[in-house]
């Protein structure tokens, strides 16, 4: 099974900061990775798919990159509404296998 | 606008069967490009994929759940359902249903969960 790890697990930041979250896959998954944002009491919200394609309606301050088995989600200028938990998800063996990373919580410094 | 809504008992006894239904509105479950999925999340944990179903009834399940999981679809009611047998306290979680959509990027097909229900909490307890 493909395992995903995320770093850091927790991140304290201020409004306006540039924030980068990393997700590593235990084996090659090409670009079959998505990023989600989840706020307390809400369902996850899709931000990025295909590692770097922004979902419609998502602000352009969010971006994704891939390098081999390492993926990153960057928020160029953190906004108050961006404090949340972020999860990566691999879909390399569609439709048989989806799995999520353990999450990165971004909170106020 | 597509909306999904989960429904079902909030309390299930250990060893019994958990049954949930996802009602789809604002669109048809009868889609040849979408799958429909169940995901659960325990407090403080990341989401866990349970399985996907196509309108034809074709299913794919998380192997970690073994033979305890089954999904079905009712196209006449625009609904799909989840059954999880022999539940234990470890099955207590917030259960979500979601649409699994496909998009083509640089000639490759990519999948993602773009519409989610609000979730329903299931507690396994006697």
mmCIF file of C-alpha atoms in Angstrom:
data_model
loop_
_atom_site.group_PDB
_atom_site.id
_atom_site.type_symbol
_atom_site.label_atom_id
_atom_site.label_comp_id
_atom_site.label_asym_id
_atom_site.label_seq_id
_atom_site.Cartn_x
_atom_site.Cartn_y
_atom_site.Cartn_z
ATOM 1 C CA UNK A 1 0.000 0.000 0.000
ATOM 2 C CA UNK A 2 1.081 3.547 -0.718
ATOM 3 C CA UNK A 3 1.737 5.559 2.435
ATOM 4 C CA UNK A 4 1.653 9.336 2.626
ATOM 5 C CA UNK A 5 3.492 11.409 5.179
ATOM 6 C CA UNK A 6 3.041 15.119 5.716
ATOM 7 C CA UNK A 7 5.351 17.663 7.254
ATOM 8 C CA UNK A 8 5.124 19.540 9.405
ATOM 9 C CA UNK A 9 2.237 18.159 11.454
ATOM 10 C CA UNK A 10 1.612 21.583 12.937
ATOM 11 C CA UNK A 11 2.551 24.994 11.658
ATOM 12 C CA UNK A 12 2.101 28.350 13.361
ATOM 13 C CA UNK A 13 1.990 31.318 11.032
ATOM 14 C CA UNK A 14 0.782 34.877 10.715
ATOM 15 C CA UNK A 15 -1.442 36.552 8.187
ATOM 16 C CA UNK A 16 0.643 37.449 5.150
ATOM 17 C CA UNK A 17 3.174 34.652 5.654
ATOM 18 C CA UNK A 18 4.228 32.324 2.852
ATOM 19 C CA UNK A 19 3.443 28.794 3.967
ATOM 20 C CA UNK A 20 4.570 25.509 2.424
ATOM 21 C CA UNK A 21 3.350 22.038 3.381
ATOM 22 C CA UNK A 22 5.021 18.880 2.132
ATOM 23 C CA UNK A 23 3.534 15.478 1.358
ATOM 24 C CA UNK A 24 5.742 12.478 0.578
ATOM 25 C CA UNK A 25 4.595 9.237 -1.004
ATOM 26 C CA UNK A 26 6.196 5.885 -0.192
ATOM 27 C CA UNK A 27 6.419 5.111 -3.905
ATOM 28 C CA UNK A 28 5.984 6.862 -7.217
ATOM 29 C CA UNK A 29 2.468 8.108 -7.818
ATOM 30 C CA UNK A 30 3.221 10.431 -10.719
ATOM 31 C CA UNK A 31 0.926 13.441 -10.294
ATOM 32 C CA UNK A 32 -2.000 11.511 -8.856
ATOM 33 C CA UNK A 33 -2.284 13.670 -5.789
ATOM 34 C CA UNK A 34 -4.889 16.107 -4.501
ATOM 35 C CA UNK A 35 -4.911 18.622 -1.673
ATOM 36 C CA UNK A 36 -7.859 19.391 0.598
ATOM 37 C CA UNK A 37 -8.536 22.025 3.225
ATOM 38 C CA UNK A 38 -10.685 21.211 6.227
ATOM 39 C CA UNK A 39 -12.025 23.615 8.813
ATOM 40 C CA UNK A 40 -13.526 22.477 12.139
ATOM 41 C CA UNK A 41 -17.040 21.136 11.712
ATOM 42 C CA UNK A 42 -16.813 21.128 7.918
ATOM 43 C CA UNK A 43 -16.160 18.552 5.234
ATOM 44 C CA UNK A 44 -12.852 18.657 3.374
ATOM 45 C CA UNK A 45 -12.734 21.085 0.473
ATOM 46 C CA UNK A 46 -10.827 20.280 -2.697
ATOM 47 C CA UNK A 47 -8.055 22.796 -3.452
ATOM 48 C CA UNK A 48 -5.777 21.154 -5.998
ATOM 49 C CA UNK A 49 -5.801 17.992 -8.113
ATOM 50 C CA UNK A 50 -3.291 16.439 -10.472
ATOM 51 C CA UNK A 51 -0.669 17.764 -8.053
ATOM 52 C CA UNK A 52 -0.770 21.297 -9.441
ATOM 53 C CA UNK A 53 -4.156 22.068 -11.012
ATOM 54 C CA UNK A 54 -6.198 24.576 -9.062
ATOM 55 C CA UNK A 55 -9.817 23.615 -8.533
ATOM 56 C CA UNK A 56 -12.307 26.113 -9.904
ATOM 57 C CA UNK A 57 -13.072 28.884 -7.427
ATOM 58 C CA UNK A 58 -9.974 28.351 -5.284
ATOM 59 C CA UNK A 59 -7.880 31.507 -4.790
ATOM 60 C CA UNK A 60 -4.676 31.755 -6.788
ATOM 61 C CA UNK A 61 -2.595 32.157 -3.618
ATOM 62 C CA UNK A 62 -2.786 28.353 -3.392
ATOM 63 C CA UNK A 63 -0.397 26.399 -5.581
ATOM 64 C CA UNK A 64 0.920 22.868 -5.834
ATOM 65 C CA UNK A 65 4.190 21.400 -7.041
ATOM 66 C CA UNK A 66 5.618 17.925 -7.518
ATOM 67 C CA UNK A 67 9.154 16.620 -7.553
ATOM 68 C CA UNK A 68 9.458 12.839 -7.820
ATOM 69 C CA UNK A 69 7.610 11.506 -4.760
ATOM 70 C CA UNK A 70 7.548 14.838 -2.933
ATOM 71 C CA UNK A 71 4.589 17.150 -3.277
ATOM 72 C CA UNK A 72 4.107 20.606 -1.852
ATOM 73 C CA UNK A 73 1.213 22.941 -1.230
ATOM 74 C CA UNK A 74 2.101 26.616 -0.937
ATOM 75 C CA UNK A 75 -0.041 29.487 0.266
ATOM 76 C CA UNK A 76 1.691 32.594 -1.018
ATOM 77 C CA UNK A 77 0.166 35.035 1.461
ATOM 78 C CA UNK A 78 -1.771 33.462 4.312
ATOM 79 C CA UNK A 79 -5.240 34.920 4.851
ATOM 80 C CA UNK A 80 -7.389 34.673 8.005
ATOM 81 C CA UNK A 81 -9.684 32.156 6.342
ATOM 82 C CA UNK A 82 -6.741 29.852 5.554
ATOM 83 C CA UNK A 83 -6.211 28.697 9.139
ATOM 84 C CA UNK A 84 -7.275 25.076 8.818
ATOM 85 C CA UNK A 85 -5.985 21.533 8.458
ATOM 86 C CA UNK A 86 -4.638 20.459 5.085
ATOM 87 C CA UNK A 87 -4.618 16.896 3.766
ATOM 88 C CA UNK A 88 -3.003 15.344 0.740
ATOM 89 C CA UNK A 89 -4.658 12.383 -0.986
ATOM 90 C CA UNK A 90 -3.192 9.940 -3.462
ATOM 91 C CA UNK A 91 -5.294 8.399 -6.200
ATOM 92 C CA UNK A 92 -2.626 6.383 -7.976
ATOM 93 C CA UNK A 93 -4.538 3.142 -8.264
ATOM 94 C CA UNK A 94 -7.915 4.517 -9.259
ATOM 95 C CA UNK A 95 -10.544 3.461 -8.533
ATOM 96 C CA UNK A 96 -9.181 0.892 -6.153
ATOM 97 C CA UNK A 97 -7.059 2.998 -3.923
ATOM 98 C CA UNK A 98 -7.456 6.345 -2.327
ATOM 99 C CA UNK A 99 -5.594 7.287 0.805
ATOM 100 C CA UNK A 100 -5.096 10.459 2.736
ATOM 101 C CA UNK A 101 -2.118 11.858 4.542
ATOM 102 C CA UNK A 102 -2.263 12.490 8.292
ATOM 103 C CA UNK A 103 -2.750 16.227 7.875
ATOM 104 C CA UNK A 104 -1.018 19.521 8.642
ATOM 105 C CA UNK A 105 -2.737 21.959 10.952
ATOM 106 C CA UNK A 106 -2.041 25.623 10.260
ATOM 107 C CA UNK A 107 -2.856 27.847 13.200
ATOM 108 C CA UNK A 108 -2.269 31.388 14.351
ATOM 109 C CA UNK A 109 1.180 32.286 15.649
ATOM 110 C CA UNK B 1 -25.716 22.893 -7.782
ATOM 111 C CA UNK B 2 -24.946 19.336 -6.755
ATOM 112 C CA UNK B 3 -25.585 18.548 -3.105
ATOM 113 C CA UNK B 4 -25.076 15.362 -1.120
ATOM 114 C CA UNK B 5 -26.708 14.516 2.187
ATOM 115 C CA UNK B 6 -25.942 11.588 4.449
ATOM 116 C CA UNK B 7 -28.623 9.973 6.591
ATOM 117 C CA UNK B 8 -28.892 7.037 8.933
ATOM 118 C CA UNK B 9 -28.822 6.005 12.585
ATOM 119 C CA UNK B 10 -26.403 7.886 14.769
ATOM 120 C CA UNK B 11 -26.036 5.019 17.215
ATOM 121 C CA UNK B 12 -25.257 1.404 16.376
ATOM 122 C CA UNK B 13 -24.643 -1.449 18.813
ATOM 123 C CA UNK B 14 -21.399 -3.424 18.686
ATOM 124 C CA UNK B 15 -21.481 -6.430 16.339
ATOM 125 C CA UNK B 16 -24.477 -4.984 14.461
ATOM 126 C CA UNK B 17 -24.626 -3.426 10.990
ATOM 127 C CA UNK B 18 -24.114 0.234 10.200
ATOM 128 C CA UNK B 19 -26.317 1.446 7.339
ATOM 129 C CA UNK B 20 -26.103 4.891 5.781
ATOM 130 C CA UNK B 21 -27.646 6.485 2.711
ATOM 131 C CA UNK B 22 -26.393 9.384 0.615
ATOM 132 C CA UNK B 23 -29.046 11.368 -1.226
ATOM 133 C CA UNK B 24 -27.905 13.259 -4.307
ATOM 134 C CA UNK B 25 -29.741 16.405 -5.400
ATOM 135 C CA UNK B 26 -29.090 18.997 -8.077
ATOM 136 C CA UNK B 27 -27.663 16.356 -10.394
ATOM 137 C CA UNK B 28 -27.984 12.748 -11.428
ATOM 138 C CA UNK B 29 -26.217 9.781 -9.940
ATOM 139 C CA UNK B 30 -26.632 8.234 -13.374
ATOM 140 C CA UNK B 31 -23.329 9.622 -14.685
ATOM 141 C CA UNK B 32 -20.888 7.744 -16.885
ATOM 142 C CA UNK B 33 -17.941 9.790 -15.671
ATOM 143 C CA UNK B 34 -18.457 10.014 -11.927
ATOM 144 C CA UNK B 35 -18.045 7.592 -9.080
ATOM 145 C CA UNK B 36 -19.629 8.061 -5.691
ATOM 146 C CA UNK B 37 -17.677 7.492 -2.540
ATOM 147 C CA UNK B 38 -17.832 7.028 1.211
ATOM 148 C CA UNK B 39 -15.168 8.401 3.526
ATOM 149 C CA UNK B 40 -14.991 8.421 7.293
ATOM 150 C CA UNK B 41 -13.007 10.400 9.787
ATOM 151 C CA UNK B 42 -12.358 9.721 13.438
ATOM 152 C CA UNK B 43 -11.759 12.675 15.781
ATOM 153 C CA UNK B 44 -8.299 14.123 15.313
ATOM 154 C CA UNK B 45 -7.503 11.773 12.445
ATOM 155 C CA UNK B 46 -7.175 12.134 8.714
ATOM 156 C CA UNK B 47 -9.991 10.953 6.461
ATOM 157 C CA UNK B 48 -10.152 7.261 5.570
ATOM 158 C CA UNK B 49 -11.511 6.169 2.207
ATOM 159 C CA UNK B 50 -14.122 3.410 2.525
ATOM 160 C CA UNK B 51 -15.110 2.731 -1.061
ATOM 161 C CA UNK B 52 -16.539 3.930 -4.368
ATOM 162 C CA UNK B 53 -19.513 2.871 -6.431
ATOM 163 C CA UNK B 54 -20.480 3.510 -10.037
ATOM 164 C CA UNK B 55 -24.098 3.984 -11.135
ATOM 165 C CA UNK B 56 -23.959 0.500 -12.653
ATOM 166 C CA UNK B 57 -23.275 -0.947 -9.215
ATOM 167 C CA UNK B 58 -19.577 -1.631 -9.769
ATOM 168 C CA UNK B 59 -17.792 -1.210 -6.463
ATOM 169 C CA UNK B 60 -14.280 -0.759 -5.119
ATOM 170 C CA UNK B 61 -13.532 -1.048 -1.424
ATOM 171 C CA UNK B 62 -10.721 -0.283 0.955
ATOM 172 C CA UNK B 63 -9.036 -3.646 1.468
ATOM 173 C CA UNK B 64 -8.450 -2.807 5.133
ATOM 174 C CA UNK B 65 -12.184 -3.196 5.756
ATOM 175 C CA UNK B 66 -12.245 -6.670 4.269
ATOM 176 C CA UNK B 67 -15.617 -8.226 3.603
ATOM 177 C CA UNK B 68 -17.429 -6.079 6.166
ATOM 178 C CA UNK B 69 -18.218 -3.315 3.688
ATOM 179 C CA UNK B 70 -20.806 -3.241 0.941
ATOM 180 C CA UNK B 71 -22.167 -0.392 -1.138
ATOM 181 C CA UNK B 72 -25.237 -0.229 -3.338
ATOM 182 C CA UNK B 73 -26.881 2.315 -5.609
ATOM 183 C CA UNK B 74 -30.514 3.175 -6.281
ATOM 184 C CA UNK B 75 -30.655 5.239 -9.458
ATOM 185 C CA UNK B 76 -34.447 5.627 -9.235
ATOM 186 C CA UNK B 77 -34.051 7.465 -5.936
ATOM 187 C CA UNK B 78 -30.736 9.121 -6.836
ATOM 188 C CA UNK B 79 -29.150 7.548 -3.768
ATOM 189 C CA UNK B 80 -26.309 5.278 -2.839
ATOM 190 C CA UNK B 81 -25.789 3.421 0.392
ATOM 191 C CA UNK B 82 -23.176 1.965 2.708
ATOM 192 C CA UNK B 83 -23.381 -1.121 4.886
ATOM 193 C CA UNK B 84 -20.686 -2.010 7.357
ATOM 194 C CA UNK B 85 -21.172 -5.221 9.294
ATOM 195 C CA UNK B 86 -19.854 -6.434 12.645
ATOM 196 C CA UNK B 87 -19.062 -2.938 13.838
ATOM 197 C CA UNK B 88 -16.899 -2.153 16.832
ATOM 198 C CA UNK B 89 -16.041 1.030 18.658
ATOM 199 C CA UNK B 90 -13.273 1.565 16.116
ATOM 200 C CA UNK B 91 -15.962 2.193 13.493
ATOM 201 C CA UNK B 92 -17.262 5.221 15.384
ATOM 202 C CA UNK B 93 -16.584 8.196 13.144
ATOM 203 C CA UNK B 94 -17.962 11.027 11.065
ATOM 204 C CA UNK B 95 -19.084 9.472 7.793
ATOM 205 C CA UNK B 96 -19.082 11.494 4.570
ATOM 206 C CA UNK B 97 -20.300 10.767 1.078
ATOM 207 C CA UNK B 98 -18.695 12.483 -1.892
ATOM 208 C CA UNK B 99 -18.634 12.676 -5.663
ATOM 209 C CA UNK B 100 -15.508 11.307 -7.295
ATOM 210 C CA UNK B 101 -14.987 13.299 -10.474
ATOM 211 C CA UNK B 102 -12.564 12.894 -13.334
ATOM 212 C CA UNK B 103 -10.684 15.597 -15.211
ATOM 213 C CA UNK B 104 -8.246 15.263 -18.087
ATOM 214 C CA UNK B 105 -4.955 17.121 -17.661
ATOM 215 C CA UNK B 106 -2.227 16.845 -20.299
ATOM 216 C CA UNK B 107 -3.971 13.778 -21.767
ATOM 217 C CA UNK B 108 -4.059 11.935 -18.456
ATOM 218 C CA UNK B 109 -7.168 11.330 -16.352
ATOM 219 C CA UNK B 110 -7.093 12.505 -12.769
ATOM 220 C CA UNK B 111 -9.653 11.836 -10.068
ATOM 221 C CA UNK B 112 -10.649 13.795 -7.019
ATOM 222 C CA UNK B 113 -13.502 14.269 -4.568
ATOM 223 C CA UNK B 114 -15.017 17.614 -5.423
ATOM 224 C CA UNK B 115 -18.421 17.634 -3.734
ATOM 225 C CA UNK B 116 -18.943 16.368 -0.206
ATOM 226 C CA UNK B 117 -21.894 15.969 2.092
ATOM 227 C CA UNK B 118 -21.836 17.608 5.500
ATOM 228 C CA UNK B 119 -21.263 14.268 7.177
ATOM 229 C CA UNK B 120 -23.130 12.235 9.762
ATOM 230 C CA UNK B 121 -21.746 11.010 13.067
ATOM 231 C CA UNK B 122 -22.021 7.346 13.893
ATOM 232 C CA UNK B 123 -21.265 6.076 17.378
ATOM 233 C CA UNK B 124 -20.883 2.391 18.100
ATOM 234 C CA UNK B 125 -21.925 1.704 21.658
ATOM 235 C CA UNK B 126 -24.173 -0.598 23.623
#
